PDB file of C-alpha atoms in Angstrom:
ATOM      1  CA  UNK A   1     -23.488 -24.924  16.896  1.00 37.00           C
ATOM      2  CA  UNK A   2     -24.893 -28.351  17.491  1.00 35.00           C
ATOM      3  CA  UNK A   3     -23.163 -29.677  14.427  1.00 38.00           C
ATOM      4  CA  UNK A   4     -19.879 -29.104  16.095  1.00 39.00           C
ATOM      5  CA  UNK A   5     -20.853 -32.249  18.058  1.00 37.00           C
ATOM      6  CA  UNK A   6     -19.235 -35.273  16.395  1.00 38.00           C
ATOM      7  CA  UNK A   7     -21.547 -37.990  15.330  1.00 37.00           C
ATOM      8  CA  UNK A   8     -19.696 -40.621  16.447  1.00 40.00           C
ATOM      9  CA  UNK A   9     -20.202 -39.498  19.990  1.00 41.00           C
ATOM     10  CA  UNK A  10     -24.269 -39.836  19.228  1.00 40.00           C
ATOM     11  CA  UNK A  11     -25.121 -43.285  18.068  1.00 40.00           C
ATOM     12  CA  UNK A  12     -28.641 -42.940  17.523  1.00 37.00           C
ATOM     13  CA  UNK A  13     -27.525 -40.530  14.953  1.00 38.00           C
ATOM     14  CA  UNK A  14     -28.511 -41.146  11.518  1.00 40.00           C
ATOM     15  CA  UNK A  15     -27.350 -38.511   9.505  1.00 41.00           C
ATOM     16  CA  UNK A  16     -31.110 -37.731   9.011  1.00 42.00           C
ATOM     17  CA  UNK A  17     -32.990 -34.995  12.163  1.00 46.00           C
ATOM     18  CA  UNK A  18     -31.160 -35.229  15.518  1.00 45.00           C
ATOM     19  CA  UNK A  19     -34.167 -35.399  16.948  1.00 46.00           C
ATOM     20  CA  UNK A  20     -35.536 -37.957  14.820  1.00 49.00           C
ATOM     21  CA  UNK A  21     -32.440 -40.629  15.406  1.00 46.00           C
ATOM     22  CA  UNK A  22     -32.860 -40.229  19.421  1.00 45.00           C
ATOM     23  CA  UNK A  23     -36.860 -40.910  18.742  1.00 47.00           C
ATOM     24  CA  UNK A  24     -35.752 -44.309  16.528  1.00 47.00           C
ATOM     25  CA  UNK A  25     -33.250 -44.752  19.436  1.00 42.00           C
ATOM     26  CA  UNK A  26     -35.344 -44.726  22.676  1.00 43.00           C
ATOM     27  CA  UNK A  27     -39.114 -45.662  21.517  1.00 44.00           C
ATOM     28  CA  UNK A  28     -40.632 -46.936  23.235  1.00 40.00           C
ATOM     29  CA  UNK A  29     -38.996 -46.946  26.228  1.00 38.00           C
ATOM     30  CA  UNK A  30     -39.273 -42.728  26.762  1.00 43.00           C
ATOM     31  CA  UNK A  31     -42.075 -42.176  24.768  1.00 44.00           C
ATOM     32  CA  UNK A  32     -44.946 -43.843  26.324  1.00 44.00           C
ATOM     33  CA  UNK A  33     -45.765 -45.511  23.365  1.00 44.00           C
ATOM     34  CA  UNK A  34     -48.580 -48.335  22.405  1.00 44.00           C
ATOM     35  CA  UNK A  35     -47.162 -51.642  22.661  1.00 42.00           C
ATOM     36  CA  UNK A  36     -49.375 -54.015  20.067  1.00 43.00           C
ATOM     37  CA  UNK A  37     -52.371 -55.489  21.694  1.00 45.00           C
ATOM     38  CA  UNK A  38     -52.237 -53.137  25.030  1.00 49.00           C
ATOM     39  CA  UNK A  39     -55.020 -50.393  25.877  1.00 53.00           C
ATOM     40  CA  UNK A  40     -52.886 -46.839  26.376  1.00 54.00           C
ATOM     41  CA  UNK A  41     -55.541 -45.968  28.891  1.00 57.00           C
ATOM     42  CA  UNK A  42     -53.939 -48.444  31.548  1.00 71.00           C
ATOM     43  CA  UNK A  43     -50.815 -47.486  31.050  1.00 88.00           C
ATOM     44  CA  UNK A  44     -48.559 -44.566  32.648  1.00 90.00           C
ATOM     45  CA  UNK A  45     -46.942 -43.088  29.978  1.00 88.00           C
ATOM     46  CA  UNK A  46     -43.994 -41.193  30.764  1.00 89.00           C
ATOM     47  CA  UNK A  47     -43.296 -37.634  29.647  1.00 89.00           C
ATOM     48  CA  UNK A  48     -40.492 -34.940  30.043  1.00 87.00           C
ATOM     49  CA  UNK A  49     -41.433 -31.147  30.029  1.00 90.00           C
ATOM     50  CA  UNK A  50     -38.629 -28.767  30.217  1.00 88.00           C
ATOM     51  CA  UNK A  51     -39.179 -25.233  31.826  1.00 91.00           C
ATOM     52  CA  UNK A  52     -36.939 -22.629  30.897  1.00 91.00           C
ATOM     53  CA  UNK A  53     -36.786 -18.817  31.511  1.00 92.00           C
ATOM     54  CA  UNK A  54     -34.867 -16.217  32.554  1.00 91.00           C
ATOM     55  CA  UNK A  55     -33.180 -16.605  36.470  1.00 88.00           C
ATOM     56  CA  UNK A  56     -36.307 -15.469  39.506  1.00 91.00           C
ATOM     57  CA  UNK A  57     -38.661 -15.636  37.387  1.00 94.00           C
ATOM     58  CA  UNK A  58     -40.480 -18.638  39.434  1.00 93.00           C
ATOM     59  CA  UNK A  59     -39.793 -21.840  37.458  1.00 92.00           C
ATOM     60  CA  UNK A  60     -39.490 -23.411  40.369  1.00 90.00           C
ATOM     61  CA  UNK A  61     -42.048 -22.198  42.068  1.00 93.00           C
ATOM     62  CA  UNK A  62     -44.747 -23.109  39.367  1.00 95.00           C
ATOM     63  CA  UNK A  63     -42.974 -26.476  39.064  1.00 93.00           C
ATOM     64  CA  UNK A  64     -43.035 -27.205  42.625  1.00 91.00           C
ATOM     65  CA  UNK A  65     -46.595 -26.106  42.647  1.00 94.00           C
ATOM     66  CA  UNK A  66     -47.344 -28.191  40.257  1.00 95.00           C
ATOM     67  CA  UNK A  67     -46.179 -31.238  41.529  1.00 92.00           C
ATOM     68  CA  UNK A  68     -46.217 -30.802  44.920  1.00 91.00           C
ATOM     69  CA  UNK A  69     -49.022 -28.453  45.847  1.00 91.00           C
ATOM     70  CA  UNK A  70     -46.220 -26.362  47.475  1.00 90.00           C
ATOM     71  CA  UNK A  71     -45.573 -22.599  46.819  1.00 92.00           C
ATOM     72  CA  UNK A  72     -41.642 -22.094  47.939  1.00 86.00           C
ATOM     73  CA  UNK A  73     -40.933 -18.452  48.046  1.00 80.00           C
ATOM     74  CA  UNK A  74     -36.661 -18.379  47.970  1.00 74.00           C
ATOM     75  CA  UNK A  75     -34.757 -20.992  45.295  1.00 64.00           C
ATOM     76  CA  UNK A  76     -30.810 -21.561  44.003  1.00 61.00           C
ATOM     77  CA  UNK A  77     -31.382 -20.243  40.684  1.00 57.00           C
ATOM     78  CA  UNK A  78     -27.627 -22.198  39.642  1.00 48.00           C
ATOM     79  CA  UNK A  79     -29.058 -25.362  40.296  1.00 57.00           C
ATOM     80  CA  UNK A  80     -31.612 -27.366  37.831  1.00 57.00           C
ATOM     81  CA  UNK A  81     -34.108 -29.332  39.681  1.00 70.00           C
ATOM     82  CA  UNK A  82     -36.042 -32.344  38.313  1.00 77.00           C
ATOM     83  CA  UNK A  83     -39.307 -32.928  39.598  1.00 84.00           C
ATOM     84  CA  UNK A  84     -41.248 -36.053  39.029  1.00 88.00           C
ATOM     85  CA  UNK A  85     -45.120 -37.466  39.747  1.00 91.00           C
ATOM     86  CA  UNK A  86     -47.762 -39.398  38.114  1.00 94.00           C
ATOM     87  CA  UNK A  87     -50.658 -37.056  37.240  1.00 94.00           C
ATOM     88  CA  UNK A  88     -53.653 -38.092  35.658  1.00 95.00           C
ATOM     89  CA  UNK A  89     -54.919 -35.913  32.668  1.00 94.00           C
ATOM     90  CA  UNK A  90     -57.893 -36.261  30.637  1.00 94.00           C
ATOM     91  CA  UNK A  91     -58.289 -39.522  32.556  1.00 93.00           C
ATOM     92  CA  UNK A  92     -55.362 -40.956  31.302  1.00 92.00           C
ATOM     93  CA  UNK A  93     -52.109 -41.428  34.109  1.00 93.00           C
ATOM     94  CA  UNK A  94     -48.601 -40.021  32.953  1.00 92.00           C
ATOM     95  CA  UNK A  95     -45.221 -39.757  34.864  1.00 91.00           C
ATOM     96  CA  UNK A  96     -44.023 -36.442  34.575  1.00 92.00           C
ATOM     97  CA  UNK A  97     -40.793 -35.858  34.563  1.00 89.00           C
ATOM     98  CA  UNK A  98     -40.561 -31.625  34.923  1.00 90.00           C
ATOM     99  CA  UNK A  99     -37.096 -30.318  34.343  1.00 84.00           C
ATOM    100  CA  UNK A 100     -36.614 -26.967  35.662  1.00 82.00           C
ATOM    101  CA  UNK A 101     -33.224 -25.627  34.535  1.00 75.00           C
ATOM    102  CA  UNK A 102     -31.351 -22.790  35.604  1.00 64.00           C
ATOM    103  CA  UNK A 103     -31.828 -19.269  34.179  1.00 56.00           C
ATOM    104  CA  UNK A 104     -29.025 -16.897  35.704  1.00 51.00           C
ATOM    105  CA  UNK A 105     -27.037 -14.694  33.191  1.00 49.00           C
ATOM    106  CA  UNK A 106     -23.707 -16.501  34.138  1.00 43.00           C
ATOM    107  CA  UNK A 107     -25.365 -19.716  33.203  1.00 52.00           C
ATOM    108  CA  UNK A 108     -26.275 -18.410  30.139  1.00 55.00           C
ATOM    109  CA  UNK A 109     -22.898 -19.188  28.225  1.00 52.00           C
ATOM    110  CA  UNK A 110     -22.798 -22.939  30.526  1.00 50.00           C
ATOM    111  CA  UNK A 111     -26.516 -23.817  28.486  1.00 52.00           C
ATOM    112  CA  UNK A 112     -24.992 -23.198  24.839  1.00 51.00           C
ATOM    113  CA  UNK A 113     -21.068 -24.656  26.253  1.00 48.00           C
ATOM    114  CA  UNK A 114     -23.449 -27.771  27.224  1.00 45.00           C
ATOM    115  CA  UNK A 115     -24.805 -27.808  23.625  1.00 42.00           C
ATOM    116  CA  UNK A 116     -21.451 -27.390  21.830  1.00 46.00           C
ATOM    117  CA  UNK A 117     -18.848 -29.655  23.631  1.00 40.00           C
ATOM    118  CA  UNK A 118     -17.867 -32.616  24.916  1.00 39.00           C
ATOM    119  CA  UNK A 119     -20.210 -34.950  28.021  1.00 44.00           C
ATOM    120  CA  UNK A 120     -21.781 -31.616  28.442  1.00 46.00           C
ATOM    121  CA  UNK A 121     -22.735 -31.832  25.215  1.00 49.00           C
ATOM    122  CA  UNK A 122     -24.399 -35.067  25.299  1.00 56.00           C
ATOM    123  CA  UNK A 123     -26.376 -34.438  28.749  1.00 53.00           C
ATOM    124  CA  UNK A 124     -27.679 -31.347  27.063  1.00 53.00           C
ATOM    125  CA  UNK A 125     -28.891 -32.872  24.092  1.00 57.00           C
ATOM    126  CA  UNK A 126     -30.282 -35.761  25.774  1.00 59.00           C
ATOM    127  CA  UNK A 127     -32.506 -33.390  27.726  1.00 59.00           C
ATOM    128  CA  UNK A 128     -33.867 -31.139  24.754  1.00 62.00           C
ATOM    129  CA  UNK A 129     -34.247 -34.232  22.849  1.00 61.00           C
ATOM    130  CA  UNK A 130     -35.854 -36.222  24.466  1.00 67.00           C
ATOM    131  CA  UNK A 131     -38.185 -33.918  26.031  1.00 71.00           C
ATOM    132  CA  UNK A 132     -41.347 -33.711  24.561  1.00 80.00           C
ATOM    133  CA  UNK A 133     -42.548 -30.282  25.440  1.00 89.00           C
ATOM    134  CA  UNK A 134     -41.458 -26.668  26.827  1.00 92.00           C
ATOM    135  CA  UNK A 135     -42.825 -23.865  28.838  1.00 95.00           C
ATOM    136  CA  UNK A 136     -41.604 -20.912  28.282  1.00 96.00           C
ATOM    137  CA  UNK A 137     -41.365 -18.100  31.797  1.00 97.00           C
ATOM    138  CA  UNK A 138     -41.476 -14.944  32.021  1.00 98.00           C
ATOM    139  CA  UNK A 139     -42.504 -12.748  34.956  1.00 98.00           C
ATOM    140  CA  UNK A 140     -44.533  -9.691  34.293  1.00 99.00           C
ATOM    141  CA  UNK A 141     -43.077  -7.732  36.905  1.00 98.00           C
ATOM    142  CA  UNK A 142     -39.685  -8.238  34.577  1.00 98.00           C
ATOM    143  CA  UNK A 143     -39.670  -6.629  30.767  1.00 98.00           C
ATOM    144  CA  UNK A 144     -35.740  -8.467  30.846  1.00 97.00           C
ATOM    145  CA  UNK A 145     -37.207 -11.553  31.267  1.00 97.00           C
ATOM    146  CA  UNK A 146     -39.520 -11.240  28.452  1.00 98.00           C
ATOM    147  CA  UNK A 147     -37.520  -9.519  26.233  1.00 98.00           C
ATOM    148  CA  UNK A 148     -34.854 -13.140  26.989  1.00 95.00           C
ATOM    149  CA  UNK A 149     -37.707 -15.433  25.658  1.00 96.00           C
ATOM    150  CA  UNK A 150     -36.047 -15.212  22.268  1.00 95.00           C
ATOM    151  CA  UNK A 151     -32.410 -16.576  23.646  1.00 90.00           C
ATOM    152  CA  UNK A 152     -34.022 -19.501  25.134  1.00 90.00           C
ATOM    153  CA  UNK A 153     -36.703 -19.964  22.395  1.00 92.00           C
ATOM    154  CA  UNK A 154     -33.559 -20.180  19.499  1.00 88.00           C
ATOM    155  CA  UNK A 155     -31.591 -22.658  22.517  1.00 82.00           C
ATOM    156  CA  UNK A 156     -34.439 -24.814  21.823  1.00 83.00           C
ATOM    157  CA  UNK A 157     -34.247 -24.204  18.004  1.00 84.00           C
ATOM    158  CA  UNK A 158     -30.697 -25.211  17.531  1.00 79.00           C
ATOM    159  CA  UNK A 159     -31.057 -28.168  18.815  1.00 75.00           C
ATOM    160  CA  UNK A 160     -34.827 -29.488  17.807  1.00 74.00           C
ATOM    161  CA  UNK A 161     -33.834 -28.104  14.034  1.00 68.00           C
ATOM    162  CA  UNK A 162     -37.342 -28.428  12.126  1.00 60.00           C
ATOM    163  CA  UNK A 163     -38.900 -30.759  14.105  1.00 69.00           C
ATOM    164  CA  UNK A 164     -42.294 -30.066  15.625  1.00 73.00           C
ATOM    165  CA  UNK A 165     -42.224 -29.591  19.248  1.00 83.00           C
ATOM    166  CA  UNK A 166     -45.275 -28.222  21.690  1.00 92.00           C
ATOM    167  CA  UNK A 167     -44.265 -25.073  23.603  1.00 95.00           C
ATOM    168  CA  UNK A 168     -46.835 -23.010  26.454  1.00 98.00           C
ATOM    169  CA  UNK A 169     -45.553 -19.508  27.650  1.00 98.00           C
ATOM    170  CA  UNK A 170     -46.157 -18.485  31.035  1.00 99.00           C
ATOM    171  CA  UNK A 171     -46.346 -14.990  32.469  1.00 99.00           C
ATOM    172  CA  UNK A 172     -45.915 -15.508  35.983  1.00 98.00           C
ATOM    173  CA  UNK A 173     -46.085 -13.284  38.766  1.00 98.00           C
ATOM    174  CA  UNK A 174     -49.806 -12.153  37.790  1.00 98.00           C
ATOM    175  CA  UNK A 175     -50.473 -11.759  41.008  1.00 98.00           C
ATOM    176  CA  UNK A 176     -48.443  -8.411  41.467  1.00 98.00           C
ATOM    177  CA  UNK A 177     -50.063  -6.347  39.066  1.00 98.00           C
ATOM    178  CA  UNK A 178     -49.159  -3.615  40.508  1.00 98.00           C
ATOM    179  CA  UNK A 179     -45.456  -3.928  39.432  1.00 98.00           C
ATOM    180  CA  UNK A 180     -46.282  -5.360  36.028  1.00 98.00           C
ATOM    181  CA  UNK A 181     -43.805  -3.853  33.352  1.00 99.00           C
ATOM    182  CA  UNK A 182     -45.177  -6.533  30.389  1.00 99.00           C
ATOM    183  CA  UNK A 183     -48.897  -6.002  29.084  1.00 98.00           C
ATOM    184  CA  UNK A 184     -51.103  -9.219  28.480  1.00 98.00           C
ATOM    185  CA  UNK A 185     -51.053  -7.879  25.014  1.00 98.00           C
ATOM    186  CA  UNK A 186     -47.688  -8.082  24.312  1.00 98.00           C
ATOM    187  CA  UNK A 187     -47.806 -11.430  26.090  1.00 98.00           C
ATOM    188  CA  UNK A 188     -50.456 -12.639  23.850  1.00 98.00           C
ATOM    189  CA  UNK A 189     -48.218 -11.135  20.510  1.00 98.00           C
ATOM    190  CA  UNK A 190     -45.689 -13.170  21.523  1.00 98.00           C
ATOM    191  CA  UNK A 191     -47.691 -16.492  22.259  1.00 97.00           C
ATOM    192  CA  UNK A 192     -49.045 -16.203  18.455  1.00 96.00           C
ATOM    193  CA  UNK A 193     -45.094 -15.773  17.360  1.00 95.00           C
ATOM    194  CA  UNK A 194     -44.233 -19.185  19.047  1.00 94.00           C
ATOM    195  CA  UNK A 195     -47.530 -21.016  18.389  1.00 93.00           C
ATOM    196  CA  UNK A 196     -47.692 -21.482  21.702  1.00 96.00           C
ATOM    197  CA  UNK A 197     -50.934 -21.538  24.355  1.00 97.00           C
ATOM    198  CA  UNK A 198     -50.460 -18.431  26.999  1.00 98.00           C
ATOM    199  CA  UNK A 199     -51.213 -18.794  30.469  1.00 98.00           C
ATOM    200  CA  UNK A 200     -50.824 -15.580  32.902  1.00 98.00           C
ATOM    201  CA  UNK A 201     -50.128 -17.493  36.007  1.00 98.00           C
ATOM    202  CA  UNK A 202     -49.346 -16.565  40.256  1.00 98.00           C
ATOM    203  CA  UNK A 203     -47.517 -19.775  41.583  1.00 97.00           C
ATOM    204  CA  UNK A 204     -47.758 -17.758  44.800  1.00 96.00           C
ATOM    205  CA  UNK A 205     -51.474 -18.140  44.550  1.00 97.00           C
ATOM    206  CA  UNK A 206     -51.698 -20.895  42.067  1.00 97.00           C
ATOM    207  CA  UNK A 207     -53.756 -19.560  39.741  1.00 98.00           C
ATOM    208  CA  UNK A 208     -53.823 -21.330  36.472  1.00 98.00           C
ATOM    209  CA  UNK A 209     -50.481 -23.315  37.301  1.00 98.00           C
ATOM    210  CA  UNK A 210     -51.768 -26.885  36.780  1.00 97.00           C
ATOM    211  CA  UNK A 211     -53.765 -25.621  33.460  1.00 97.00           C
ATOM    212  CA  UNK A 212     -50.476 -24.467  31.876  1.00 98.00           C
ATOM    213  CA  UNK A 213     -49.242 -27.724  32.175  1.00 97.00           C
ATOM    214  CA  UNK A 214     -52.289 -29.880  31.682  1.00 97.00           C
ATOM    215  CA  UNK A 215     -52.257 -27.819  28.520  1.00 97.00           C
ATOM    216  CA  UNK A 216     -48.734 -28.932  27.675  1.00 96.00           C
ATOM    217  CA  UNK A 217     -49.514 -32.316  27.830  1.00 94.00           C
ATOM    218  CA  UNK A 218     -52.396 -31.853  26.057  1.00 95.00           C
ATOM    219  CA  UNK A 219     -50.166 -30.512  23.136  1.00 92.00           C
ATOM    220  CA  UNK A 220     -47.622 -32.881  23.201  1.00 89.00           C
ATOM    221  CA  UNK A 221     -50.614 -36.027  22.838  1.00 88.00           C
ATOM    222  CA  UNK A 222     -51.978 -34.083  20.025  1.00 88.00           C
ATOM    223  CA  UNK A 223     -48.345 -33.626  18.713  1.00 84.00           C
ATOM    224  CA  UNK A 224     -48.355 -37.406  18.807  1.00 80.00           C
ATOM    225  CA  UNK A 225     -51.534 -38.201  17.291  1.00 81.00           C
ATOM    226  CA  UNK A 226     -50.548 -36.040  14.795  1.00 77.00           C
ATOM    227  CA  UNK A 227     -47.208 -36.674  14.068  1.00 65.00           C
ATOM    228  CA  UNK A 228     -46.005 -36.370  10.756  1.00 48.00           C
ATOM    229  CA  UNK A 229     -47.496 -33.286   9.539  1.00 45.00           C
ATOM    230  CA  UNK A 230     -44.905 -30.299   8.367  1.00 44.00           C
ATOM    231  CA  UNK A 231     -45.980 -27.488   9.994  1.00 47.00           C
ATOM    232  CA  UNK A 232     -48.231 -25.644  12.847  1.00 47.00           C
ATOM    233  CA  UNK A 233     -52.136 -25.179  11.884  1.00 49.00           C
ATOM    234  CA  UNK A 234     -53.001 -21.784  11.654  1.00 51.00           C
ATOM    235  CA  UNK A 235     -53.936 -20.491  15.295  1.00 48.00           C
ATOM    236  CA  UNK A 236     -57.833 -20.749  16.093  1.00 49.00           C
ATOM    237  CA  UNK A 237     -59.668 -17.393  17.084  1.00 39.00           C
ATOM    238  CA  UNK A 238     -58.145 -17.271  20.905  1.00 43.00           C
ATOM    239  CA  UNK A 239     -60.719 -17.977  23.876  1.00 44.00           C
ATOM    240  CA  UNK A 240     -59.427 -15.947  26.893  1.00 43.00           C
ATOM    241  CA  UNK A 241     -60.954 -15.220  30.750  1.00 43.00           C
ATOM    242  CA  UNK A 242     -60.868 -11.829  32.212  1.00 45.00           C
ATOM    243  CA  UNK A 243     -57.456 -11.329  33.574  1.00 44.00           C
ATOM    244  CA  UNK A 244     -58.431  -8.767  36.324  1.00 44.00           C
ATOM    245  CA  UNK A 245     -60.020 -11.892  37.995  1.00 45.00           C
ATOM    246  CA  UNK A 246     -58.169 -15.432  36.606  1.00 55.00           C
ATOM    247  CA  UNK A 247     -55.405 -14.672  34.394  1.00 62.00           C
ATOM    248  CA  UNK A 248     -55.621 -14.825  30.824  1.00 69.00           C
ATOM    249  CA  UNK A 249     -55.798 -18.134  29.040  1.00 68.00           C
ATOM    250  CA  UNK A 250     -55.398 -17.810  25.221  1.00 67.00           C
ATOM    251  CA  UNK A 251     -55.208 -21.221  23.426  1.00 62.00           C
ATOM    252  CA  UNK A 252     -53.864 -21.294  19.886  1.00 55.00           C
TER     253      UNK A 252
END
């Protein structure tokens, strides 16, 4: 459990949200924000976007896409990459920072260990809280990998507590449809459980790779311009393209 972590070892830490110390701690140095008198459309605001997901999945792959306009076909799934580029969304210009962690089963237990003790500890709550968004990976061709999105959705959880934080899920791999084993259904079910957007995405082919993430950001700005309220709004009536020929999109 996070609260195994001594306090003393944090000192941005209040007593009040985890999360919420760090935020005091670092603004506005991580989070992009205002300073008094400038115009946020000339500046590059910096943002960190975690992916996480089961191991061969393709979180690097989509992240490298994404970045680099680079499909890469074989990975180290032990190793987290960090990938980071200025992007311009929505005509503003952001640094991404996209941290794409490793998702093996015997890294499993080395993600909580990270959470629960010692400099581990600290690197791994830096990362989850100070990032302002997650995508969530699953492959289609895997029903394992879907049925691990809770594990890594509750690893995000334990640390964010009850603070609001954008999430996408991404069912990648669309582009072997013949081996799918997870329905776009289920994929969508799942999206509405999370509150998160769902993207069926090939990084092989790079269909609807940068729109996951545009959408991310997108999330975490509203997040922002929002921030204070208690919960999720209700999800809208989803909007979706035909999946036999671009994915499925479903925004919520």
């Amino acid at each position: 459990m996070v609260n195994a972590i001594s306090s003393q070892s944090l000192p941005w830490y209040t007593g009040r949200s985890l999360y919420s110390g760090l935020m005091e701690h670092l603004s506005p140095l991580h989070l992009g924000q205002q300073h008094e008198g400038g115009d946020m459309s000339n500046r590059i605001i910096p943002m960190k976007l975690v992916v996480l997901g089961e191991g061969g999945v393709g979180k690097s792959a989509l992240s490298c896409q994404f970045i680099r306009n680079h499909f890469i076909s074989e990975y180290d799934p032990t190793i987290e990459n960090s990938f980071r580029e200025q992007k311009t969304i929505d005509g503003q210009a952001y640094m991404l920072e996209i941290v794409d962690t490793a998702g093996q089963d015997e890294y499993n237990a080395m993600r909580d260990r990270y959470i629960r003790l010692g400099e581990g500890a600290r690197f791994r709550l830096y990362l989850f809280l100070t990032s302002l968004g997650f995508v969530l990976v699953y492959s289609i061709t895997s029903r394992v990998s879907f049925e691990k999105l809770d594990a890594f959705h509750s690893s995000i959880q334990r640390v964010r507590e009850d603070d609001v934080y954008p999430v996408v899920l991404v069912a990648n791999k669309s582009d072997l449809e013949a081996d799918r084993e997870v329905t776009t259904s289920e994929g969508i079910s799942y999206s509405k459980k999370v509150k998160a957007a769902f993207f069926e995405t090939s990084a092989k082919l790079r269909m609807n790779v940068d729109e996951s993430f545009m959408q991310l950001v997108r999330e975490v700005v509203k997040m922002k311009s929002t921030e204070g309220a208690s919960e999720h709004t209700e999800p809208d009536t989803p909007k979706s393209t035909n999946p036999e020929k671009k994915g499925c999109c479903i925004i919520v």
